[in-house]
Amino acid sequence: MSVNTLADLARRVAEYAGLDPPGWVLEARAKERAARVTDGNLDAYCAFLESDGGELDLLTEALRVGETRFFRHAAQVEALARRVIPERAAALSDGRDRLRAWSAGCASGEEAWTLAVQLAESGKPFELLATDISDAALAVARAGRYRIAAGDDVPPALRARHFTVENDQLVVNVTLRNKVRFERRNLLDAPYPRGFDLILCRNVLIYFEGARRDDVVARLAESLLPGGYLFLGYSETLRSHEHLFEALRDEGGVVYRRRDRPARIATPSAVPVVLPAGGQAIGQPPPRKRTETVKTFPPVATKVSSVRLRGSYDVADAARLTAELKPILDGTAQSVELDGAAFLGDEAARILARVAGAANGKVKLRAARASVRRWLSRHELDRLFLVDEGDK
Ligand SMILES: C[S@@+](CC[C@H](N)C(=O)[O-])C[C@H]1O[C@@H](n2cnc3c(N)ncnc32)[C@H](O)[C@@H]1O
């Protein structure tokens, strides 16, 4: 495949769906599609993509990452039930008789049903919109039928109340099913629906190319009511959007609340508001540096096995880095030592951020070199991982 062909494919999937897959993933998936439609000829495949809109959907389907599960990021789900839903319920008024929530990028539905369970448990009337770009994922979501093991992380009492077991499948109860509307929606397409108390857009933006990610965040802010909440995945941050959202910290990590009106932020690196753990009052402590306020992820296991990075990690090394980090994803290693790396590029940061998401905050980065620590900070990886200086 020529560099131009790959760049052309990358541009198309970015423009169509916002996706920004690593080059090697794009190449592999495009080759698979080309093998089916143009006898493996990639230039012919590019021309075919131009003429057949449906093929772009199929390539997007092959590229999207649909990983999800019930009660994913459990501490966040807990924060939702304990703090966010009650706060938004208290904000209901005569003119607004129900909570409105949106699971944006719901994949096969587990996130939407998790949210629906928590809203139903609040006892308040609610409606929930769940959207994704993938028709295949939405078909699974609408059916509301999963493997029994998919329910392993659902607290038993909630599982008993909102699910039944039929023919060896875990089935969402009809009462809950009637509350959720699933729709195909591309987050790159305007306009967005509006008037939400709460939006979950978790583990979606991390796959997006930078400028489009920023655009989606700005539109999600407009979709929220003032004071409404945006939940992102553990490996995602709002970077330059502190003027639209205040970052609230809880045991569930950082969640974002839409400001009443956009703020002028003098020091974008400050986290403006911190929720004291377990307390109701929202204090206004003096601004602190991000790195000081966000290191709250769970402690790592005491017996730590490490992945040691060596040599250069530029764009072309993405596949090697992904392979080297496999022990982290398998759970056989719990820390990454970065000081041996001669070069760390942007793509390496993105791969590590994805690993942080998959590892749910259980992984530690070890770095003593100042340049490496600056790189971690620049890419906000110190918000996602515990960072220490390792064995000096
Ligand atoms: C990794 S899943 C996240 C599922 C769920 N939010 C969670 O955290 O468990 C990412 C989902 O985003 C969807 N997605 C990717 N690009 C999208 C787009 N442009 N518009 C809407 N959904 C998109 C994918 O189809 C996929 O189902």
Tab-separated table of C-alpha atoms and ligand atoms in Angstrom:
chain	number	residue	atom	x	y	z
A	1	MET	CA	0.000	0.000	0.000
A	2	SER	CA	1.390	3.398	-0.878
A	3	VAL	CA	1.707	6.107	1.757
A	4	ASN	CA	-0.812	8.159	-0.229
A	5	THR	CA	-3.372	5.382	-0.238
A	6	LEU	CA	-3.077	4.968	3.517
A	7	ALA	CA	-3.314	8.735	4.050
A	8	ASP	CA	-6.385	8.864	1.812
A	9	LEU	CA	-8.066	6.087	3.791
A	10	ALA	CA	-7.142	7.768	7.083
A	11	ARG	CA	-8.656	11.045	5.904
A	12	ARG	CA	-11.887	9.350	4.890
A	13	VAL	CA	-12.502	7.506	8.136
A	14	ALA	CA	-11.587	10.628	10.114
A	15	GLU	CA	-13.963	12.797	8.093
A	16	TYR	CA	-16.761	10.262	8.190
A	17	ALA	CA	-16.636	8.923	11.734
A	18	GLY	CA	-13.903	10.898	13.522
A	19	LEU	CA	-11.853	7.744	13.943
A	20	ASP	CA	-8.087	7.993	14.069
A	21	PRO	CA	-6.821	4.406	14.110
A	22	PRO	CA	-3.110	3.610	14.230
A	23	GLY	CA	-1.774	3.228	10.660
A	24	TRP	CA	-1.112	-0.480	11.031
A	25	VAL	CA	-4.671	-1.142	12.192
A	26	LEU	CA	-6.097	0.860	9.304
A	27	GLU	CA	-3.901	-0.978	6.842
A	28	ALA	CA	-4.836	-4.402	8.203
A	29	ARG	CA	-8.589	-3.715	8.205
A	30	ALA	CA	-8.521	-2.080	4.771
A	31	LYS	CA	-6.704	-5.119	3.399
A	32	GLU	CA	-9.365	-7.392	4.852
A	33	ARG	CA	-12.127	-5.325	3.236
A	34	ALA	CA	-10.216	-5.085	-0.064
A	35	ALA	CA	-9.826	-8.879	-0.098
A	36	ARG	CA	-13.617	-9.092	-0.106
A	37	VAL	CA	-14.521	-6.446	-2.642
A	38	THR	CA	-11.589	-5.691	-4.953
A	39	ASP	CA	-9.502	-8.889	-4.949
A	40	GLY	CA	-7.120	-7.345	-2.449
A	41	ASN	CA	-6.204	-4.367	-4.639
A	42	LEU	CA	-6.068	-1.384	-2.304
A	43	ASP	CA	-5.989	1.336	-4.938
A	44	ALA	CA	-9.095	-0.180	-6.496
A	45	TYR	CA	-10.571	-0.384	-3.001
A	46	CYS	CA	-10.053	3.353	-2.485
A	47	ALA	CA	-11.861	4.060	-5.754
A	48	PHE	CA	-14.659	1.698	-4.679
A	49	LEU	CA	-14.994	3.538	-1.365
A	50	GLU	CA	-15.524	6.730	-3.307
A	51	SER	CA	-18.385	5.259	-5.319
A	52	ASP	CA	-20.100	3.136	-2.667
A	53	GLY	CA	-21.185	4.936	0.520
A	54	GLY	CA	-22.113	1.642	2.188
A	55	GLU	CA	-18.511	0.465	2.048
A	56	LEU	CA	-17.435	3.354	4.258
A	57	ASP	CA	-19.883	2.073	6.875
A	58	LEU	CA	-18.383	-1.404	6.588
A	59	LEU	CA	-14.825	-0.110	6.913
A	60	THR	CA	-15.889	1.990	9.917
A	61	GLU	CA	-17.496	-1.091	11.431
A	62	ALA	CA	-14.231	-2.978	10.972
A	63	LEU	CA	-12.261	-0.162	12.603
A	64	ARG	CA	-14.434	0.802	15.526
A	65	VAL	CA	-13.660	-0.578	18.956
A	66	GLY	CA	-16.858	-1.824	20.567
A	67	GLU	CA	-15.510	-3.086	23.871
A	68	THR	CA	-17.927	-2.453	26.729
A	69	ARG	CA	-19.446	-4.146	29.749
A	70	PHE	CA	-22.102	-3.730	32.425
A	71	PHE	CA	-21.072	-1.523	35.346
A	72	ARG	CA	-17.825	-0.567	33.575
A	73	HIS	CA	-15.772	1.885	35.660
A	74	ALA	CA	-17.751	0.740	38.696
A	75	ALA	CA	-16.661	3.622	40.944
A	76	GLN	CA	-18.001	6.079	38.382
A	77	VAL	CA	-21.316	4.234	38.220
A	78	GLU	CA	-21.430	4.427	41.982
A	79	ALA	CA	-20.794	8.190	41.876
A	80	LEU	CA	-23.625	8.471	39.410
A	81	ALA	CA	-26.073	6.835	41.793
A	82	ARG	CA	-24.778	8.419	44.976
A	83	ARG	CA	-24.185	11.986	43.875
A	84	VAL	CA	-25.053	12.935	40.325
A	85	ILE	CA	-28.548	11.499	39.855
A	86	PRO	CA	-29.787	12.848	43.230
A	87	GLU	CA	-28.340	16.277	42.421
A	88	ARG	CA	-30.016	16.387	39.033
A	89	ALA	CA	-33.275	15.024	40.474
A	90	ALA	CA	-33.265	17.900	42.969
A	91	ALA	CA	-32.981	20.292	40.022
A	92	LEU	CA	-36.239	19.030	38.469
A	93	SER	CA	-38.912	21.686	38.509
A	94	ASP	CA	-42.534	22.235	37.488
A	95	GLY	CA	-41.530	22.633	33.876
A	96	ARG	CA	-39.284	19.550	33.883
A	97	ASP	CA	-40.832	16.418	35.282
A	98	ARG	CA	-38.222	13.837	34.258
A	99	LEU	CA	-34.507	13.293	34.091
A	100	ARG	CA	-33.071	13.087	30.601
A	101	ALA	CA	-29.911	11.145	29.920
A	102	TRP	CA	-27.893	10.150	26.853
A	103	SER	CA	-25.463	7.291	26.405
A	104	ALA	CA	-23.466	8.547	23.415
A	105	GLY	CA	-21.443	5.721	21.876
A	106	CYS	CA	-23.381	3.013	23.720
A	107	ALA	CA	-21.923	0.117	21.686
A	108	SER	CA	-23.904	-3.089	22.363
A	109	GLY	CA	-25.948	-1.447	25.121
A	110	GLU	CA	-24.352	-2.517	28.388
A	111	GLU	CA	-23.566	1.100	29.329
A	112	ALA	CA	-27.095	2.278	28.519
A	113	TRP	CA	-28.685	-0.495	30.566
A	114	THR	CA	-26.329	0.212	33.444
A	115	LEU	CA	-27.385	3.842	33.386
A	116	ALA	CA	-31.039	2.860	33.051
A	117	VAL	CA	-30.744	0.630	36.130
A	118	GLN	CA	-29.305	3.499	38.183
A	119	LEU	CA	-31.942	5.950	36.976
A	120	ALA	CA	-34.726	3.460	37.702
A	121	GLU	CA	-33.316	2.883	41.181
A	122	SER	CA	-33.539	6.621	41.888
A	123	GLY	CA	-37.307	6.344	41.665
A	124	LYS	CA	-37.489	9.479	39.499
A	125	PRO	CA	-39.157	9.507	36.095
A	126	PHE	CA	-36.570	9.446	33.340
A	127	GLU	CA	-35.979	8.967	29.648
A	128	LEU	CA	-32.783	7.661	28.166
A	129	LEU	CA	-31.448	8.003	24.649
A	130	ALA	CA	-28.687	5.604	23.608
A	131	THR	CA	-26.845	6.093	20.329
A	132	ASP	CA	-24.018	4.609	18.337
A	133	ILE	CA	-22.717	4.713	14.798
A	134	SER	CA	-22.892	0.935	14.496
A	135	ASP	CA	-26.148	-0.696	13.377
A	136	ALA	CA	-24.777	-4.097	14.360
A	137	ALA	CA	-24.032	-2.950	17.914
A	138	LEU	CA	-27.417	-1.251	18.195
A	139	ALA	CA	-29.220	-4.434	17.150
A	140	VAL	CA	-27.614	-6.240	20.094
A	141	ALA	CA	-28.397	-3.322	22.395
A	142	ARG	CA	-32.072	-3.208	21.432
A	143	ALA	CA	-32.509	-6.946	21.903
A	144	GLY	CA	-31.281	-6.555	25.501
A	145	ARG	CA	-30.073	-10.167	25.634
A	146	TYR	CA	-26.583	-11.067	26.783
A	147	ARG	CA	-24.515	-14.007	27.907
A	148	ILE	CA	-25.206	-14.839	31.537
A	149	ALA	CA	-21.580	-14.054	32.430
A	150	ALA	CA	-22.033	-10.501	31.125
A	151	GLY	CA	-24.004	-9.826	34.303
A	152	ASP	CA	-21.193	-10.841	36.659
A	153	ASP	CA	-20.398	-7.235	37.609
A	154	VAL	CA	-24.024	-6.243	38.174
A	155	PRO	CA	-24.707	-6.067	41.927
A	156	PRO	CA	-26.917	-9.085	42.762
A	157	ALA	CA	-29.878	-7.067	44.102
A	158	LEU	CA	-29.996	-4.927	40.954
A	159	ARG	CA	-29.586	-7.936	38.761
A	160	ALA	CA	-32.545	-9.594	40.455
A	161	ARG	CA	-34.713	-6.485	40.032
A	162	HIS	CA	-33.910	-5.526	36.448
A	163	PHE	CA	-32.930	-8.732	34.625
A	164	THR	CA	-34.268	-12.210	34.166
A	165	VAL	CA	-32.650	-15.358	32.872
A	166	GLU	CA	-34.279	-16.889	29.813
A	167	ASN	CA	-32.840	-19.743	27.776
A	168	ASP	CA	-29.423	-19.306	29.319
A	169	GLN	CA	-29.375	-15.611	28.545
A	170	LEU	CA	-29.466	-12.543	30.738
A	171	VAL	CA	-32.452	-10.496	29.578
A	172	VAL	CA	-33.205	-6.874	30.441
A	173	ASN	CA	-36.672	-6.563	31.974
A	174	VAL	CA	-39.362	-5.065	29.810
A	175	THR	CA	-40.024	-2.166	32.204
A	176	LEU	CA	-36.476	-0.980	31.673
A	177	ARG	CA	-36.577	-1.712	27.951
A	178	ASN	CA	-39.538	0.642	27.573
A	179	LYS	CA	-37.470	3.486	28.983
A	180	VAL	CA	-34.569	3.409	26.558
A	181	ARG	CA	-34.622	4.589	22.959
A	182	PHE	CA	-31.768	3.350	20.754
A	183	GLU	CA	-30.878	5.374	17.673
A	184	ARG	CA	-28.154	5.293	15.084
A	185	ARG	CA	-26.303	8.549	15.340
A	186	ASN	CA	-22.886	9.594	14.105
A	187	LEU	CA	-21.327	11.965	16.626
A	188	LEU	CA	-19.853	13.919	13.724
A	189	ASP	CA	-23.303	14.743	12.387
A	190	ALA	CA	-25.216	17.831	13.520
A	191	PRO	CA	-27.477	18.722	15.154
A	192	TYR	CA	-27.208	17.050	18.537
A	193	PRO	CA	-30.256	16.490	20.711
A	194	ARG	CA	-30.405	18.858	23.692
A	195	GLY	CA	-31.716	19.287	27.197
A	196	PHE	CA	-29.859	16.493	29.014
A	197	ASP	CA	-29.144	16.231	32.706
A	198	LEU	CA	-26.472	13.684	32.071
A	199	ILE	CA	-24.407	12.378	29.164
A	200	LEU	CA	-22.156	9.347	29.214
A	201	CYS	CA	-19.670	9.450	26.373
A	202	ARG	CA	-17.124	7.051	27.744
A	203	ASN	CA	-14.285	5.465	25.819
A	204	VAL	CA	-15.412	7.023	22.557
A	205	LEU	CA	-13.394	10.233	22.222
A	206	ILE	CA	-10.134	8.425	22.777
A	207	TYR	CA	-10.459	6.922	19.308
A	208	PHE	CA	-11.105	10.324	17.714
A	209	GLU	CA	-8.697	12.577	15.917
A	210	GLY	CA	-7.853	15.710	18.003
A	211	ALA	CA	-9.781	18.535	16.344
A	212	ARG	CA	-12.894	16.410	15.941
A	213	ARG	CA	-12.686	15.327	19.559
A	214	ASP	CA	-12.696	18.978	20.621
A	215	ASP	CA	-15.644	19.709	18.376
A	216	VAL	CA	-17.637	16.785	19.813
A	217	VAL	CA	-16.907	17.938	23.382
A	218	ALA	CA	-18.143	21.447	22.589
A	219	ARG	CA	-21.333	20.050	21.107
A	220	LEU	CA	-21.888	17.727	24.053
A	221	ALA	CA	-21.608	20.778	26.307
A	222	GLU	CA	-24.399	22.432	24.321
A	223	SER	CA	-26.520	19.299	24.671
A	224	LEU	CA	-26.327	19.446	28.449
A	225	LEU	CA	-28.461	21.641	30.630
A	226	PRO	CA	-26.422	24.071	32.734
A	227	GLY	CA	-25.219	22.010	35.706
A	228	GLY	CA	-25.616	18.782	33.709
A	229	TYR	CA	-22.890	16.161	33.868
A	230	LEU	CA	-20.585	14.618	31.300
A	231	PHE	CA	-18.901	11.322	32.119
A	232	LEU	CA	-15.889	10.258	30.084
A	233	GLY	CA	-13.840	7.066	30.188
A	234	TYR	CA	-11.019	6.772	32.731
A	235	SER	CA	-8.419	7.422	30.070
A	236	GLU	CA	-10.081	10.552	28.685
A	237	THR	CA	-9.817	14.142	29.843
A	238	LEU	CA	-11.321	17.390	28.645
A	239	ARG	CA	-7.917	19.013	28.149
A	240	SER	CA	-8.768	22.485	26.878
A	241	HIS	CA	-12.446	22.646	27.832
A	242	GLU	CA	-12.277	23.897	31.376
A	243	HIS	CA	-14.113	27.037	30.238
A	244	LEU	CA	-17.166	24.869	29.494
A	245	PHE	CA	-16.930	22.329	32.310
A	246	GLU	CA	-15.797	22.250	35.880
A	247	ALA	CA	-13.937	19.114	36.854
A	248	LEU	CA	-15.369	17.474	39.944
A	249	ARG	CA	-13.421	14.813	41.666
A	250	ASP	CA	-14.952	11.931	43.503
A	251	GLU	CA	-13.946	8.400	44.409
A	252	GLY	CA	-15.186	7.594	40.908
A	253	GLY	CA	-12.495	9.759	39.335
A	254	VAL	CA	-13.043	13.078	37.618
A	255	VAL	CA	-16.467	13.912	36.208
A	256	TYR	CA	-17.408	17.101	34.421
A	257	ARG	CA	-20.257	19.482	35.151
A	258	ARG	CA	-21.364	22.031	32.612
A	259	ARG	CA	-20.867	25.569	33.772
A	260	ASP	CA	-23.832	27.938	33.813
A	261	ARG	CA	-21.965	30.086	31.366
A	262	PRO	CA	-18.534	29.619	29.807
A	263	ALA	CA	-15.800	30.761	32.182
A	264	ARG	CA	-12.632	32.648	31.421
A	265	ILE	CA	-9.874	30.380	32.558
A	266	ALA	CA	-6.585	32.072	33.285
A	267	THR	CA	-4.601	28.932	34.018
A	268	PRO	CA	-5.913	26.021	32.036
A	269	SER	CA	-3.784	23.583	33.976
A	270	ALA	CA	-5.743	24.146	37.197
A	271	VAL	CA	-8.566	21.843	38.244
A	272	PRO	CA	-11.072	24.441	39.388
A	273	VAL	CA	-13.303	22.533	41.763
A	274	VAL	CA	-12.743	19.528	43.954
A	275	LEU	CA	-15.411	17.458	45.673
A	276	PRO	CA	-14.302	16.305	49.086
A	277	ALA	CA	-14.678	12.533	49.173
A	278	GLY	CA	-17.964	11.520	50.761
A	279	GLY	CA	-19.054	15.107	51.487
A	280	GLN	CA	-21.903	17.051	49.923
A	281	ALA	CA	-20.398	20.529	50.003
A	282	ILE	CA	-18.540	21.634	46.937
A	283	GLY	CA	-15.588	23.688	48.083
A	284	GLN	CA	-13.599	26.203	46.123
A	285	PRO	CA	-10.047	25.511	47.226
A	286	PRO	CA	-7.209	27.529	45.779
A	287	PRO	CA	-6.259	26.229	42.350
A	288	ARG	CA	-3.785	23.407	42.534
A	289	LYS	CA	-1.678	21.841	39.865
A	290	ARG	CA	-3.423	19.006	38.055
A	291	THR	CA	-0.814	16.517	38.993
A	292	GLU	CA	-1.453	17.202	42.672
A	293	THR	CA	-5.204	16.799	42.516
A	294	VAL	CA	-5.780	13.762	40.399
A	295	LYS	CA	-3.598	10.979	41.737
A	296	THR	CA	-6.350	9.041	43.368
A	297	PHE	CA	-6.522	5.871	41.367
A	298	PRO	CA	-6.516	2.634	43.337
A	299	PRO	CA	-3.200	1.379	44.710
A	300	VAL	CA	-1.398	-1.196	42.608
A	301	ALA	CA	-0.769	-4.735	43.778
A	302	THR	CA	2.312	-5.103	45.943
A	303	LYS	CA	3.874	-7.819	43.768
A	304	VAL	CA	4.638	-5.805	40.668
A	305	SER	CA	5.904	-7.125	37.384
A	306	SER	CA	7.097	-4.520	34.895
A	307	VAL	CA	7.216	-3.836	31.189
A	308	ARG	CA	10.446	-1.971	30.356
A	309	LEU	CA	10.415	0.326	27.345
A	310	ARG	CA	13.586	0.385	25.256
A	311	GLY	CA	14.600	2.456	22.209
A	312	SER	CA	12.388	4.698	20.117
A	313	TYR	CA	8.601	4.882	20.169
A	314	ASP	CA	7.552	6.943	17.171
A	315	VAL	CA	4.463	6.464	14.949
A	316	ALA	CA	6.127	3.610	13.080
A	317	ASP	CA	6.709	1.768	16.358
A	318	ALA	CA	3.042	1.635	17.355
A	319	ALA	CA	2.659	-2.074	16.694
A	320	ARG	CA	5.782	-2.898	18.696
A	321	LEU	CA	4.658	-0.788	21.639
A	322	THR	CA	1.197	-2.353	21.596
A	323	ALA	CA	2.787	-5.805	21.609
A	324	GLU	CA	5.157	-4.847	24.436
A	325	LEU	CA	2.225	-3.602	26.531
A	326	LYS	CA	0.280	-6.828	26.104
A	327	PRO	CA	1.305	-8.131	29.576
A	328	ILE	CA	-0.406	-5.056	31.059
A	329	LEU	CA	-3.621	-5.817	29.217
A	330	ASP	CA	-3.360	-9.493	30.188
A	331	GLY	CA	-2.910	-8.472	33.811
A	332	THR	CA	0.452	-10.251	34.050
A	333	ALA	CA	2.357	-6.965	34.504
A	334	GLN	CA	1.300	-3.985	36.606
A	335	SER	CA	3.804	-1.284	35.778
A	336	VAL	CA	5.588	0.287	32.829
A	337	GLU	CA	9.154	1.589	33.164
A	338	LEU	CA	9.723	4.450	30.775
A	339	ASP	CA	13.237	5.647	31.514
A	340	GLY	CA	14.817	3.268	28.980
A	341	ALA	CA	12.948	4.864	26.073
A	342	ALA	CA	15.172	6.976	23.823
A	343	PHE	CA	12.225	8.728	22.182
A	344	LEU	CA	8.529	8.906	23.097
A	345	GLY	CA	6.141	10.380	20.535
A	346	ASP	CA	2.486	11.404	20.492
A	347	GLU	CA	1.327	8.024	19.234
A	348	ALA	CA	3.029	6.332	22.193
A	349	ALA	CA	1.080	8.641	24.514
A	350	ARG	CA	-2.187	7.722	22.848
A	351	ILE	CA	-1.449	4.016	23.104
A	352	LEU	CA	-0.624	4.355	26.795
A	353	ALA	CA	-3.811	6.344	27.356
A	354	ARG	CA	-5.818	3.531	25.816
A	355	VAL	CA	-4.036	1.029	28.014
A	356	ALA	CA	-4.944	3.154	31.031
A	357	GLY	CA	-8.598	2.874	30.036
A	358	ALA	CA	-8.465	-0.879	29.652
A	359	ALA	CA	-6.549	-1.314	32.904
A	360	ASN	CA	-9.032	0.760	34.942
A	361	GLY	CA	-6.369	2.727	36.796
A	362	LYS	CA	-4.574	-0.334	38.147
A	363	VAL	CA	-1.270	0.298	36.391
A	364	LYS	CA	1.712	2.349	37.544
A	365	LEU	CA	4.149	4.257	35.348
A	366	ARG	CA	7.725	4.501	36.547
A	367	ALA	CA	9.830	7.411	35.380
A	368	ALA	CA	12.659	9.295	37.074
A	369	ARG	CA	14.005	11.239	34.073
A	370	ALA	CA	12.748	14.822	34.028
A	371	SER	CA	12.201	14.785	30.265
A	372	VAL	CA	10.044	11.671	30.535
A	373	ARG	CA	8.049	13.147	33.393
A	374	ARG	CA	7.488	16.307	31.346
A	375	TRP	CA	6.291	14.146	28.456
A	376	LEU	CA	3.884	12.343	30.796
A	377	SER	CA	2.569	15.650	32.044
A	378	ARG	CA	2.263	17.175	28.574
A	379	HIS	CA	0.134	14.240	27.474
A	380	GLU	CA	-1.787	14.223	30.746
A	381	LEU	CA	-0.793	10.647	31.367
A	382	ASP	CA	-0.077	11.608	34.953
A	383	ARG	CA	-3.828	12.119	35.310
A	384	LEU	CA	-4.535	8.594	34.147
A	385	PHE	CA	-1.829	6.577	35.834
A	386	LEU	CA	-0.121	6.523	39.179
A	387	VAL	CA	3.376	7.766	38.466
A	388	ASP	CA	6.433	7.157	40.604
A	389	GLU	CA	10.156	7.448	40.167
A	390	GLY	CA	10.761	3.704	40.138
A	391	ASP	CA	14.073	2.118	41.189
A	392	LYS	CA	16.644	4.811	40.692
B	1	LIG	C1	-15.202	1.369	23.161
B	1	LIG	S1	-16.909	1.597	22.778
B	1	LIG	C2	-17.456	2.368	24.253
B	1	LIG	C3	-18.766	1.800	24.739
B	1	LIG	C4	-19.264	2.395	26.050
B	1	LIG	N1	-19.444	3.817	25.933
B	1	LIG	C5	-18.356	2.047	27.181
B	1	LIG	O1	-17.585	2.866	27.652
B	1	LIG	O2	-18.381	0.899	27.628
B	1	LIG	C6	-16.852	2.951	21.598
B	1	LIG	C7	-18.142	3.092	20.807
B	1	LIG	O3	-18.114	4.348	20.129
B	1	LIG	C8	-18.768	4.176	18.894
B	1	LIG	N2	-18.378	5.214	17.931
B	1	LIG	C9	-17.201	5.356	17.294
B	1	LIG	N3	-17.252	6.403	16.457
B	1	LIG	C10	-18.481	6.937	16.572
B	1	LIG	C11	-19.133	8.039	15.965
B	1	LIG	N4	-18.518	8.810	15.054
B	1	LIG	N5	-20.397	8.292	16.304
B	1	LIG	C12	-21.034	7.517	17.215
B	1	LIG	N6	-20.477	6.469	17.837
B	1	LIG	C13	-19.209	6.178	17.506
B	1	LIG	C14	-18.287	2.803	18.440
B	1	LIG	O4	-19.150	2.255	17.465
B	1	LIG	C15	-18.290	2.024	19.742
B	1	LIG	O5	-19.471	1.311	19.916
